[in-house]
PDB file of C-alpha atoms in Angstrom:
ATOM      1  CA  MET A 152      -9.138  -2.592   4.353  1.00 46.00           C
ATOM      2  CA  LYS A 153      -9.194   0.179   6.983  1.00 40.00           C
ATOM      3  CA  ALA A 154     -11.054  -2.191   9.251  1.00 44.00           C
ATOM      4  CA  LEU A 155      -8.437  -4.905   8.710  1.00 42.00           C
ATOM      5  CA  VAL A 156      -5.514  -2.595   9.436  1.00 40.00           C
ATOM      6  CA  ALA A 157      -7.261  -1.313  12.574  1.00 41.00           C
ATOM      7  CA  ALA A 158      -7.920  -4.884  13.660  1.00 43.00           C
ATOM      8  CA  LEU A 159      -4.266  -5.784  13.141  1.00 40.00           C
ATOM      9  CA  VAL A 160      -3.229  -2.868  15.344  1.00 39.00           C
ATOM     10  CA  VAL A 161      -5.386  -4.037  18.245  1.00 37.00           C
ATOM     11  CA  ALA A 162      -4.995  -7.802  17.757  1.00 43.00           C
ATOM     12  CA  GLY A 163      -2.091  -8.105  20.165  1.00 41.00           C
ATOM     13  CA  GLY A 164      -3.969  -6.163  22.845  1.00 40.00           C
ATOM     14  CA  LEU A 165      -7.041  -8.348  22.454  1.00 35.00           C
ATOM     15  CA  LEU A 166      -4.938 -11.468  22.899  1.00 35.00           C
ATOM     16  CA  GLU A 167      -3.301 -10.048  26.003  1.00 38.00           C
ATOM     17  CA  VAL A 168      -6.726  -9.288  27.511  1.00 32.00           C
ATOM     18  CA  ALA A 169      -7.828 -12.833  26.732  1.00 33.00           C
ATOM     19  CA  VAL A 170      -4.775 -14.234  28.478  1.00 32.00           C
ATOM     20  CA  LEU A 171      -5.248 -12.048  31.542  1.00 31.00           C
ATOM     21  CA  GLY A 172      -8.956 -12.818  31.671  1.00 36.00           C
ATOM     22  CA  GLY A 173      -8.150 -16.506  32.193  1.00 36.00           C
ATOM     23  CA  CYS A 174      -6.250 -15.920  35.465  1.00 31.00           C
ATOM     24  CA  SER A 175      -7.753 -16.916  38.816  1.00 30.00           C
ATOM     25  CA  ILE A 176      -6.941 -16.285  42.480  1.00 29.00           C
ATOM     26  CA  ASN A 177      -6.018 -19.318  44.579  1.00 34.00           C
ATOM     27  CA  VAL A 178      -7.764 -19.274  47.998  1.00 31.00           C
ATOM     28  CA  PRO A 179      -6.030 -21.754  50.375  1.00 35.00           C
ATOM     29  CA  ASP A 180      -8.063 -24.343  52.300  1.00 35.00           C
ATOM     30  CA  PRO A 181      -7.537 -23.863  56.091  1.00 36.00           C
ATOM     31  CA  ALA A 182      -7.705 -27.653  56.552  1.00 41.00           C
ATOM     32  CA  VAL A 183      -4.664 -28.194  54.367  1.00 39.00           C
ATOM     33  CA  PRO A 184      -1.305 -27.968  56.234  1.00 42.00           C
ATOM     34  CA  THR A 185       0.874 -25.037  55.277  1.00 42.00           C
ATOM     35  CA  PRO A 186       3.907 -26.279  53.337  1.00 41.00           C
ATOM     36  CA  GLU A 187       7.322 -25.614  54.793  1.00 43.00           C
ATOM     37  CA  LYS A 188       9.214 -22.731  53.253  1.00 42.00           C
ATOM     38  CA  THR A 189      12.299 -23.579  51.259  1.00 38.00           C
ATOM     39  CA  ALA A 190      15.228 -21.399  50.347  1.00 41.00           C
ATOM     40  CA  SER A 191      14.791 -19.662  47.002  1.00 36.00           C
ATOM     41  CA  THR A 192      17.332 -20.168  44.260  1.00 35.00           C
ATOM     42  CA  LEU A 193      18.211 -18.037  41.246  1.00 38.00           C
ATOM     43  CA  ALA A 194      16.411 -19.271  38.126  1.00 38.00           C
ATOM     44  CA  THR A 195      18.573 -19.993  35.116  1.00 37.00           C
ATOM     45  CA  PRO A 196      17.569 -18.998  31.584  1.00 41.00           C
ATOM     46  CA  THR A 197      15.625 -21.575  29.629  1.00 45.00           C
ATOM     47  CA  ILE A 198      17.537 -22.727  26.561  1.00 47.00           C
ATOM     48  CA  THR A 199      16.126 -25.249  24.141  1.00 51.00           C
ATOM     49  CA  PRO A 200      18.518 -28.234  24.167  1.00 52.00           C
ATOM     50  CA  GLY A 201      20.239 -28.693  20.841  1.00 55.00           C
ATOM     51  CA  HIS A 202      18.716 -25.554  19.288  1.00 64.00           C
ATOM     52  CA  ASP A 203      21.052 -23.664  16.980  1.00 72.00           C
ATOM     53  CA  ALA A 204      19.573 -20.202  16.402  1.00 73.00           C
ATOM     54  CA  GLY A 205      22.435 -19.235  14.094  1.00 80.00           C
ATOM     55  CA  ALA A 206      21.795 -22.179  11.794  1.00 83.00           C
ATOM     56  CA  VAL A 207      18.066 -21.387  11.647  1.00 83.00           C
ATOM     57  CA  ALA A 208      18.799 -17.747  10.802  1.00 86.00           C
ATOM     58  CA  ALA A 209      21.213 -18.736   8.034  1.00 85.00           C
ATOM     59  CA  ARG A 210      18.648 -20.578   5.882  1.00 91.00           C
ATOM     60  CA  ASP A 211      15.277 -19.833   4.327  1.00 92.00           C
ATOM     61  CA  LEU A 212      12.232 -20.152   6.578  1.00 95.00           C
ATOM     62  CA  PRO A 213       9.285 -21.453   4.540  1.00 96.00           C
ATOM     63  CA  PHE A 214       6.000 -22.034   6.357  1.00 96.00           C
ATOM     64  CA  SER A 215       6.848 -25.712   6.764  1.00 92.00           C
ATOM     65  CA  ALA A 216      10.028 -24.849   8.706  1.00 93.00           C
ATOM     66  CA  GLY A 217       8.330 -22.759  11.395  1.00 91.00           C
ATOM     67  CA  GLY A 218       8.866 -25.539  13.916  1.00 89.00           C
ATOM     68  CA  SER A 219      12.639 -25.012  13.756  1.00 90.00           C
ATOM     69  CA  LEU A 220      12.380 -21.824  15.854  1.00 91.00           C
ATOM     70  CA  ALA A 221      12.999 -21.844  19.599  1.00 87.00           C
ATOM     71  CA  PRO A 222       9.746 -22.013  21.594  1.00 89.00           C
ATOM     72  CA  GLY A 223       8.499 -18.665  22.885  1.00 87.00           C
ATOM     73  CA  VAL A 224      11.349 -16.515  21.534  1.00 88.00           C
ATOM     74  CA  PRO A 225       9.761 -13.765  19.383  1.00 91.00           C
ATOM     75  CA  VAL A 226      10.863 -12.553  15.977  1.00 92.00           C
ATOM     76  CA  GLY A 227      11.690  -8.904  15.281  1.00 93.00           C
ATOM     77  CA  ILE A 228      11.637  -6.507  12.364  1.00 94.00           C
ATOM     78  CA  SER A 229      14.274  -4.016  11.248  1.00 93.00           C
ATOM     79  CA  ASP A 230      13.967  -0.306  10.482  1.00 92.00           C
ATOM     80  CA  GLY A 231      16.083  -0.527   7.326  1.00 92.00           C
ATOM     81  CA  LEU A 232      13.445   1.065   5.108  1.00 95.00           C
ATOM     82  CA  LYS A 233      14.324   4.506   6.459  1.00 95.00           C
ATOM     83  CA  GLU A 234      17.787   4.198   4.906  1.00 93.00           C
ATOM     84  CA  LEU A 235      16.462   4.147   1.341  1.00 95.00           C
ATOM     85  CA  PRO A 236      16.296   7.436  -0.608  1.00 95.00           C
ATOM     86  CA  GLY A 237      12.809   8.928  -0.587  1.00 96.00           C
ATOM     87  CA  TRP A 238      11.706   7.182   2.625  1.00 97.00           C
ATOM     88  CA  LYS A 239      11.549   8.626   6.134  1.00 97.00           C
ATOM     89  CA  LEU A 240      10.579   7.245   9.522  1.00 97.00           C
ATOM     90  CA  VAL A 241       7.445   9.014  10.805  1.00 97.00           C
ATOM     91  CA  LYS A 242       6.578   6.767  13.778  1.00 95.00           C
ATOM     92  CA  ASP A 243       9.297   4.973  15.714  1.00 93.00           C
ATOM     93  CA  ASP A 244       8.163   1.889  17.643  1.00 89.00           C
ATOM     94  CA  VAL A 245       5.000   3.405  19.122  1.00 91.00           C
ATOM     95  CA  ALA A 246       3.048   0.575  20.812  1.00 86.00           C
ATOM     96  CA  GLY A 247       5.201  -1.789  18.786  1.00 86.00           C
ATOM     97  CA  GLU A 248       4.495  -0.126  15.438  1.00 93.00           C
ATOM     98  CA  SER A 249       6.791   1.856  13.153  1.00 96.00           C
ATOM     99  CA  GLN A 250       5.637   3.807  10.103  1.00 97.00           C
ATOM    100  CA  TYR A 251       7.526   4.967   7.034  1.00 98.00           C
ATOM    101  CA  LEU A 252       6.433   7.584   4.500  1.00 98.00           C
ATOM    102  CA  LYS A 253       7.747   7.757   0.946  1.00 98.00           C
ATOM    103  CA  ALA A 254       7.984  10.958  -1.068  1.00 97.00           C
ATOM    104  CA  ASP A 255       5.348   9.682  -3.509  1.00 97.00           C
ATOM    105  CA  GLY A 256       2.769   9.277  -0.713  1.00 97.00           C
ATOM    106  CA  CYS A 257       3.194   5.572   0.086  1.00 98.00           C
ATOM    107  CA  LEU A 258       2.833   4.703   3.775  1.00 98.00           C
ATOM    108  CA  VAL A 259       4.223   1.516   5.325  1.00 98.00           C
ATOM    109  CA  ALA A 260       3.313   0.312   8.825  1.00 97.00           C
ATOM    110  CA  ALA A 261       5.305  -2.539  10.392  1.00 97.00           C
ATOM    111  CA  LYS A 262       4.519  -4.268  13.656  1.00 94.00           C
ATOM    112  CA  VAL A 263       5.497  -7.323  15.684  1.00 93.00           C
ATOM    113  CA  ARG A 264       3.057  -8.817  18.194  1.00 92.00           C
ATOM    114  CA  THR A 265       3.767 -11.345  20.948  1.00 91.00           C
ATOM    115  CA  ASN A 266       1.409 -13.636  22.903  1.00 89.00           C
ATOM    116  CA  GLN A 267      -0.083 -14.965  19.667  1.00 89.00           C
ATOM    117  CA  SER A 268      -0.105 -18.660  20.597  1.00 87.00           C
ATOM    118  CA  ALA A 269      -3.901 -18.687  20.923  1.00 88.00           C
ATOM    119  CA  LEU A 270      -4.154 -18.327  17.128  1.00 88.00           C
ATOM    120  CA  THR A 271      -1.769 -21.197  16.335  1.00 90.00           C
ATOM    121  CA  ARG A 272      -3.232 -24.022  14.251  1.00 89.00           C
ATOM    122  CA  GLY A 273      -1.235 -26.646  12.357  1.00 86.00           C
ATOM    123  CA  ASP A 274       1.829 -25.202  10.648  1.00 92.00           C
ATOM    124  CA  ASP A 275       2.664 -21.516  10.243  1.00 96.00           C
ATOM    125  CA  ARG A 276       0.743 -21.226   6.974  1.00 96.00           C
ATOM    126  CA  GLU A 277      -2.478 -22.447   8.577  1.00 96.00           C
ATOM    127  CA  SER A 278      -1.825 -20.196  11.562  1.00 96.00           C
ATOM    128  CA  THR A 279      -1.314 -17.173   9.313  1.00 97.00           C
ATOM    129  CA  VAL A 280      -4.523 -17.900   7.408  1.00 96.00           C
ATOM    130  CA  GLY A 281      -6.202 -18.119  10.817  1.00 94.00           C
ATOM    131  CA  LEU A 282      -4.757 -14.742  11.772  1.00 93.00           C
ATOM    132  CA  PHE A 283      -6.232 -13.071   8.686  1.00 95.00           C
ATOM    133  CA  THR A 284      -9.643 -14.705   9.110  1.00 93.00           C
ATOM    134  CA  TYR A 285      -9.679 -13.948  12.846  1.00 89.00           C
ATOM    135  CA  LEU A 286      -9.184 -10.281  12.074  1.00 88.00           C
ATOM    136  CA  ASP A 287     -11.694 -10.269   9.200  1.00 92.00           C
ATOM    137  CA  PRO A 288     -13.915 -13.352   8.685  1.00 94.00           C
ATOM    138  CA  SER A 289     -14.708 -12.239   5.127  1.00 94.00           C
ATOM    139  CA  ILE A 290     -11.132 -13.040   4.051  1.00 94.00           C
ATOM    140  CA  LEU A 291     -11.023 -16.445   2.372  1.00 94.00           C
ATOM    141  CA  PRO A 292      -7.799 -18.498   2.120  1.00 94.00           C
ATOM    142  CA  GLU A 293      -7.837 -18.218  -1.670  1.00 95.00           C
ATOM    143  CA  TYR A 294      -7.493 -14.429  -1.362  1.00 96.00           C
ATOM    144  CA  LEU A 295      -4.018 -14.866   0.125  1.00 97.00           C
ATOM    145  CA  LYS A 296      -0.830 -15.280  -1.888  1.00 97.00           C
ATOM    146  CA  THR A 297       2.574 -16.506  -0.737  1.00 97.00           C
ATOM    147  CA  GLU A 298       5.495 -14.105  -1.015  1.00 96.00           C
ATOM    148  CA  THR A 299       8.757 -13.558   0.861  1.00 96.00           C
ATOM    149  CA  LEU A 300      10.566 -10.978   2.955  1.00 96.00           C
ATOM    150  CA  ARG A 301      14.216 -10.935   3.979  1.00 95.00           C
ATOM    151  CA  TRP A 302      15.097 -13.252   6.870  1.00 95.00           C
ATOM    152  CA  GLY A 303      17.978 -11.566   8.690  1.00 91.00           C
ATOM    153  CA  GLY A 304      21.358 -10.894   7.160  1.00 85.00           C
ATOM    154  CA  ASP A 305      22.736  -7.862   5.347  1.00 85.00           C
ATOM    155  CA  PRO A 306      20.045  -6.376   3.058  1.00 82.00           C
ATOM    156  CA  GLU A 307      22.775  -5.283   0.651  1.00 82.00           C
ATOM    157  CA  GLN A 308      23.851  -8.894   0.123  1.00 87.00           C
ATOM    158  CA  PRO A 309      21.990 -12.016  -1.056  1.00 88.00           C
ATOM    159  CA  GLY A 310      20.482 -13.795   1.912  1.00 88.00           C
ATOM    160  CA  PRO A 311      17.762 -16.099   3.191  1.00 94.00           C
ATOM    161  CA  SER A 312      14.065 -15.329   2.931  1.00 95.00           C
ATOM    162  CA  VAL A 313      10.971 -15.955   5.048  1.00 97.00           C
ATOM    163  CA  GLU A 314       7.586 -16.849   3.590  1.00 97.00           C
ATOM    164  CA  VAL A 315       4.604 -14.612   4.370  1.00 98.00           C
ATOM    165  CA  LEU A 316       1.009 -14.411   3.161  1.00 98.00           C
ATOM    166  CA  VAL A 317      -0.143 -11.325   1.276  1.00 98.00           C
ATOM    167  CA  LEU A 318      -3.611  -9.829   0.907  1.00 97.00           C
ATOM    168  CA  GLU A 319      -3.891  -7.395  -2.020  1.00 93.00           C
ATOM    169  CA  PRO A 320      -7.522  -6.436  -2.632  1.00 88.00           C
ATOM    170  CA  SER A 321      -8.668  -4.681  -5.776  1.00 85.00           C
ATOM    171  CA  ALA A 322      -8.685  -0.916  -5.280  1.00 79.00           C
ATOM    172  CA  ALA A 323     -11.899   0.987  -5.905  1.00 81.00           C
ATOM    173  CA  PRO A 324     -11.652   3.946  -8.318  1.00 81.00           C
ATOM    174  CA  GLY A 325      -9.894   6.808  -6.567  1.00 81.00           C
ATOM    175  CA  ALA A 326      -8.929   4.677  -3.562  1.00 88.00           C
ATOM    176  CA  LYS A 327      -5.396   3.856  -2.460  1.00 94.00           C
ATOM    177  CA  ALA A 328      -3.773   0.639  -3.640  1.00 96.00           C
ATOM    178  CA  THR A 329      -2.969  -1.518  -0.614  1.00 97.00           C
ATOM    179  CA  ALA A 330      -1.267  -4.739   0.405  1.00 97.00           C
ATOM    180  CA  ILE A 331      -0.871  -6.468   3.759  1.00 96.00           C
ATOM    181  CA  MET A 332       1.870  -9.019   4.451  1.00 97.00           C
ATOM    182  CA  ALA A 333       1.754 -11.145   7.586  1.00 97.00           C
ATOM    183  CA  ARG A 334       3.050 -14.286   9.218  1.00 97.00           C
ATOM    184  CA  LEU A 335       2.227 -15.916  12.504  1.00 96.00           C
ATOM    185  CA  PHE A 336       5.207 -17.820  13.912  1.00 95.00           C
ATOM    186  CA  GLY A 337       3.463 -20.469  15.986  1.00 94.00           C
ATOM    187  CA  MET A 338       6.550 -21.873  17.704  1.00 92.00           C
ATOM    188  CA  ALA A 339       7.819 -18.385  18.546  1.00 92.00           C
ATOM    189  CA  GLY A 340       4.355 -17.270  19.712  1.00 92.00           C
ATOM    190  CA  SER A 341       4.607 -14.010  17.776  1.00 93.00           C
ATOM    191  CA  SER A 342       3.469 -12.461  14.520  1.00 95.00           C
ATOM    192  CA  VAL A 343       4.704  -9.831  12.129  1.00 95.00           C
ATOM    193  CA  TYR A 344       2.669  -7.744   9.718  1.00 91.00           C
ATOM    194  CA  VAL A 345       3.480  -5.034   7.215  1.00 97.00           C
ATOM    195  CA  SER A 346       0.821  -2.909   5.523  1.00 97.00           C
ATOM    196  CA  VAL A 347       1.533  -0.779   2.453  1.00 98.00           C
ATOM    197  CA  ALA A 348      -0.833   1.893   1.111  1.00 97.00           C
ATOM    198  CA  CYS A 349       0.012   3.905  -2.016  1.00 97.00           C
ATOM    199  CA  PRO A 350      -1.687   6.378  -4.368  1.00 96.00           C
ATOM    200  CA  ASP A 351      -1.768   3.868  -7.260  1.00 95.00           C
ATOM    201  CA  ALA A 352      -0.774   0.357  -8.314  1.00 94.00           C
ATOM    202  CA  ALA A 353       2.561   1.406  -9.844  1.00 95.00           C
ATOM    203  CA  ALA A 354       3.643   3.165  -6.651  1.00 97.00           C
ATOM    204  CA  LEU A 355       2.523   0.140  -4.636  1.00 97.00           C
ATOM    205  CA  ALA A 356       4.652  -2.220  -6.706  1.00 96.00           C
ATOM    206  CA  ALA A 357       7.733  -0.033  -6.196  1.00 97.00           C
ATOM    207  CA  ALA A 358       7.086   0.308  -2.454  1.00 98.00           C
ATOM    208  CA  ARG A 359       6.656  -3.435  -2.034  1.00 97.00           C
ATOM    209  CA  ALA A 360       9.983  -4.014  -3.776  1.00 95.00           C
ATOM    210  CA  ASP A 361      11.628  -1.659  -1.275  1.00 96.00           C
ATOM    211  CA  VAL A 362       9.923  -3.433   1.623  1.00 96.00           C
ATOM    212  CA  ALA A 363      10.999  -6.861   0.381  1.00 93.00           C
ATOM    213  CA  ARG A 364      14.600  -5.688   0.157  1.00 90.00           C
ATOM    214  CA  ARG A 365      15.056  -3.531   3.259  1.00 93.00           C
ATOM    215  CA  LEU A 366      12.396  -4.312   5.864  1.00 93.00           C
ATOM    216  CA  VAL A 367      14.136  -7.358   7.311  1.00 94.00           C
ATOM    217  CA  VAL A 368      12.381  -9.892   9.568  1.00 95.00           C
ATOM    218  CA  VAL A 369      14.873 -10.505  12.380  1.00 93.00           C
ATOM    219  CA  PRO A 370      15.298 -14.159  13.415  1.00 92.00           C
ATOM    220  CA  PRO A 371      15.031 -14.894  17.151  1.00 84.00           C
ATOM    221  CA  SER A 372      18.078 -15.948  19.145  1.00 75.00           C
ATOM    222  CA  ASN A 373      18.426 -18.285  22.103  1.00 63.00           C
TER     223      ASN A 373
END
């Protein structure tokens, strides 16, 4: 699991290198006439026609509904876990990652990555399976379970949820109990993952309940 968490931390950087590595320099042909210069104009923001970000944020986002997001507008993740008793923020958005430590020794790491379109395949569920297997080829689809996190809204009130896949391997004797939740949003071109590591299974269950309630996935806006 340490290898998987480390791979998740660097996955965004690897994708960025891959994107940059595909760039090329255009050398003009002297035989081709130089085009006339035209006056530049101020570009206007790109808005998806007919897209209603508010309506998307107001309802559940199962894997099958990933296509309802606006293209290229990333998701976010809140820092609400620090507001719960017993939790404290120990890393605040360092290289896109925040970490939270609970008094009982549980550690949560939450991160959003952009430029993830290269891993998109089919719907968001297939893409998320691909994300896990890209990071660790030994992970089989049947190891992953579907669960939910909060999808925007006030965490103190009932609200919509977003489906994620969860990997929860069996802990070796004396090892920490761990779980990793992730989703790749293909249309948005971004991914979110949350890892939880606790001293034992009971502490892990309690920490995951806190995460599900207060670590809110933030819907993108236009």
